[in-house]
C-alpha positions as a printed NumPy array, in Angstrom:
array([[  3.761,  59.672,  12.068],
       [  2.756,  62.42 ,  14.439],
       [  3.818,  65.021,  11.878],
       [  1.465,  63.654,   9.228],
       [ -1.493,  63.517,  11.578],
       [ -0.943,  67.094,  12.665],
       [ -0.627,  68.175,   9.04 ],
       [ -3.945,  66.482,   8.238],
       [ -5.648,  68.163,  11.184],
       [ -4.255,  71.517,  10.296],
       [ -5.691,  73.84 ,   7.737],
       [ -3.559,  72.324,   4.994],
       [ -6.35 ,  70.225,   3.556],
       [ -6.082,  71.996,   0.241],
       [ -2.658,  70.482,  -0.477],
       [ -3.042,  67.844,  -3.274],
       [ -0.501,  65.455,  -1.695],
       [ -2.467,  65.346,   1.502],
       [ -5.714,  64.77 ,  -0.426],
       [ -4.178,  61.735,  -2.156],
       [ -3.071,  60.301,   1.179],
       [ -6.481,  60.852,   2.722],
       [ -8.474,  59.066,  -0.061],
       [ -9.411,  55.394,   0.37 ],
       [ -7.64 ,  52.719,  -1.728],
       [-10.632,  50.49 ,  -2.481],
       [-13.339,  52.566,  -4.072],
       [-16.025,  50.121,  -5.219],
       [-16.817,  46.412,  -5.235],
       [-19.12 ,  44.821,  -7.827],
       [-19.936,  41.11 ,  -8.08 ],
       [-16.53 ,  39.38 ,  -8.394],
       [-14.441,  42.409,  -9.337],
       [-12.571,  44.618,  -6.922],
       [-11.51 ,  47.909,  -8.483],
       [ -8.472,  49.6  ,  -6.929],
       [ -7.233,  53.046,  -7.775],
       [ -3.559,  53.407,  -6.984],
       [ -0.647,  55.235,  -8.52 ],
       [ -2.803,  57.419, -10.718],
       [ -3.02 ,  54.861, -13.553],
       [ -6.747,  54.498, -13.438],
       [ -8.792,  51.583, -12.127],
       [ -7.348,  48.073, -12.394],
       [ -9.468,  44.993, -12.068],
       [ -8.65 ,  42.095,  -9.774],
       [-10.959,  39.227, -10.76 ],
       [-11.71 ,  36.729,  -8.006],
       [-11.771,  33.143,  -9.293],
       [-11.23 ,  29.64 ,  -7.876],
       [ -7.726,  28.373,  -7.251],
       [ -5.988,  26.388, -10.   ],
       [ -3.417,  24.9  ,  -7.632],
       [ -4.674,  21.288,  -7.809],
       [ -4.943,  21.364, -11.592],
       [ -1.452,  22.845, -11.981],
       [ -0.025,  20.314,  -9.501],
       [ -1.686,  17.449, -11.402],
       [ -0.266,  18.666, -14.714],
       [  3.218,  19.04 , -13.21 ],
       [  3.188,  15.528, -11.719],
       [  1.727,  14.025, -14.885],
       [  4.438,  15.58 , -17.049],
       [  7.104,  14.534, -14.538],
       [  6.043,  10.884, -14.536],
       [  5.681,  10.876, -18.305],
       [  9.246,  12.117, -18.603],
       [ 10.568,   9.737, -15.944],
       [  8.645,   6.582, -16.881],
       [  6.926,   6.533, -20.238],
       [  9.66 ,   8.085, -22.369],
       [ 12.524,   5.805, -21.168],
       [ 10.286,   2.72 , -21.361],
       [  9.252,   3.654, -24.901],
       [ 12.89 ,   4.162, -25.849],
       [ 13.832,   0.719, -24.477],
       [ 10.933,  -0.986, -26.283],
       [ 11.795,   0.793, -29.532],
       [ 15.497,  -0.162, -29.329],
       [ 14.703,  -3.792, -28.469],
       [ 12.25 ,  -4.104, -31.358],
       [ 14.602,  -2.437, -33.852],
       [ 18.002,  -3.868, -32.852],
       [ 17.208,  -7.264, -31.274],
       [ 13.909,  -8.324, -32.819],
       [ 11.874, -11.46 , -32.204],
       [ 13.459, -14.88 , -31.731],
       [ 13.632, -17.343, -34.605],
       [ 12.701, -20.989, -34.358],
       [ 15.689, -23.369, -34.662],
       [ 16.087, -27.094, -33.952],
       [ 17.179, -28.038, -30.418],
       [ 20.655, -29.647, -30.276],
       [ 21.051, -33.13 , -28.835],
       [ 21.341, -33.278, -25.051],
       [ 20.29 , -29.655, -24.525],
       [ 17.297, -28.953, -22.318],
       [ 15.856, -25.489, -23.007],
       [ 15.172, -23.19 , -20.091],
       [ 11.609, -22.046, -19.464],
       [ 12.268, -18.466, -20.652],
       [ 13.635, -19.655, -24.006],
       [ 10.128, -20.587, -25.156],
       [  9.058, -16.924, -25.383],
       [  9.395, -15.166, -28.736],
       [  9.832, -11.502, -27.79 ],
       [ 13.024, -10.391, -25.958],
       [ 11.129,  -8.338, -23.382],
       [  8.825, -11.233, -22.497],
       [ 11.921, -13.493, -22.265],
       [ 13.521, -10.997, -19.871],
       [ 10.382, -10.837, -17.738],
       [  9.995, -14.643, -17.714],
       [ 13.618, -15.085, -16.701],
       [ 14.019, -12.417, -14.006],
       [ 10.572, -11.301, -12.848],
       [  8.086, -14.182, -12.999],
       [  8.41 , -17.607, -11.362],
       [  8.944, -20.586, -13.611],
       [  5.976, -22.785, -14.593],
       [  7.563, -25.717, -12.753],
       [  7.764, -23.649,  -9.566],
       [  4.13 , -22.58 ,  -9.954],
       [  3.082, -26.212, -10.488],
       [  4.96 , -27.361,  -7.376],
       [  3.353, -24.595,  -5.314],
       [ -0.034, -25.734,  -6.57 ],
       [  0.755, -29.371,  -5.68 ],
       [  1.774, -28.277,  -2.171],
       [ -1.528, -26.419,  -1.823],
       [ -3.444, -29.521,  -2.968],
       [ -1.507, -31.751,  -0.521],
       [ -2.238, -29.413,   2.401],
       [ -5.908, -29.262,   1.475],
       [ -6.015, -33.079,   1.302],
       [ -4.529, -33.313,   4.808],
       [ -7.13 , -30.84 ,   6.093],
       [ -9.866, -32.882,   4.417],
       [ -8.621, -36.078,   6.064],
       [ -8.449, -34.386,   9.478],
       [-12.006, -33.092,   9.052],
       [-13.131, -36.59 ,   8.136],
       [-11.47 , -38.09 ,  11.231],
       [-12.965, -35.335,  13.397],
       [-16.435, -36.027,  12.006],
       [-15.995, -39.77 ,  12.704],
       [-14.983, -39.016,  16.292],
       [-18.004, -36.749,  16.782],
       [-20.294, -39.444,  15.338],
       [-18.834, -42.112,  17.684],
       [-19.24 , -39.775,  20.665],
       [-22.869, -39.172,  19.667],
       [-23.585, -42.912,  19.236],
       [-22.028, -43.935,  22.551],
       [-23.19 , -40.841,  24.451],
       [-19.584, -40.235,  25.322],
       [-18.603, -36.639,  25.928],
       [-16.536, -34.397,  28.168],
       [-18.385, -33.362,  31.279],
       [-18.985, -29.762,  32.202],
       [-16.541, -30.094,  35.137],
       [-13.73 , -31.482,  32.967],
       [-10.622, -29.283,  32.873],
       [ -7.764, -30.304,  30.627],
       [ -4.51 , -30.412,  32.581],
       [ -1.329, -28.8  ,  31.425],
       [  1.66 , -30.977,  32.292],
       [  4.041, -28.146,  33.101],
       [  1.948, -26.642,  35.908],
       [  0.972, -30.07 ,  37.227],
       [  4.671, -31.   ,  37.478],
       [  5.535, -27.723,  39.247],
       [  2.711, -28.076,  41.766],
       [  3.705, -31.714,  42.424],
       [  7.316, -30.669,  43.124],
       [  6.11 , -27.928,  45.498],
       [  3.887, -30.408,  47.303],
       [  6.776, -32.898,  47.683],
       [  8.99 , -30.134,  49.123],
       [  6.317, -29.165,  51.635],
       [  5.86 , -32.812,  52.659],
       [  9.615, -33.193,  53.109],
       [  9.736, -30.123,  55.374],
       [  6.579, -30.841,  57.386],
       [  6.694, -34.592,  57.362],
       [  4.128, -37.091,  56.172],
       [  0.518, -36.336,  56.966],
       [ -0.474, -39.964,  57.459]])
């Protein structure tokens, strides 16, 4: 490094190699274009523009999920429609009770009804349970309203000094008090 700096300072400024080393790399900047002169090939343009990373990433993920999801699903639907086909209506044999998924015509909807969705009977029983719980809540609200009405008619209410007792702590404090009385003797 020291050799080059001494050569530059010396009188050898007329040497073409040293002139090329001494010239700046970036010569001019205009709007969005940086012109660089390197290697003696003339000016090359480096255009500054916004990044396309998000767009390229979106396209890559979109193509990936199309390949992973849409193409296999389309192949399955095509094969089912071509090779299996829709169900045909036939009379029900004596003593046979059809399952809930057997009422669907298309094989894919039968598959979904059998393995993915709950049966209509199960849905109906869940609804009945919901109705029964709501009826119990309604009855409890009705009883609570009757109690509040009776308290209002009779001017019967809990006083401000009322504290509801919890049996566990009352029992513990009573046992402690009995132990203390047994040790100290009766106060009366």
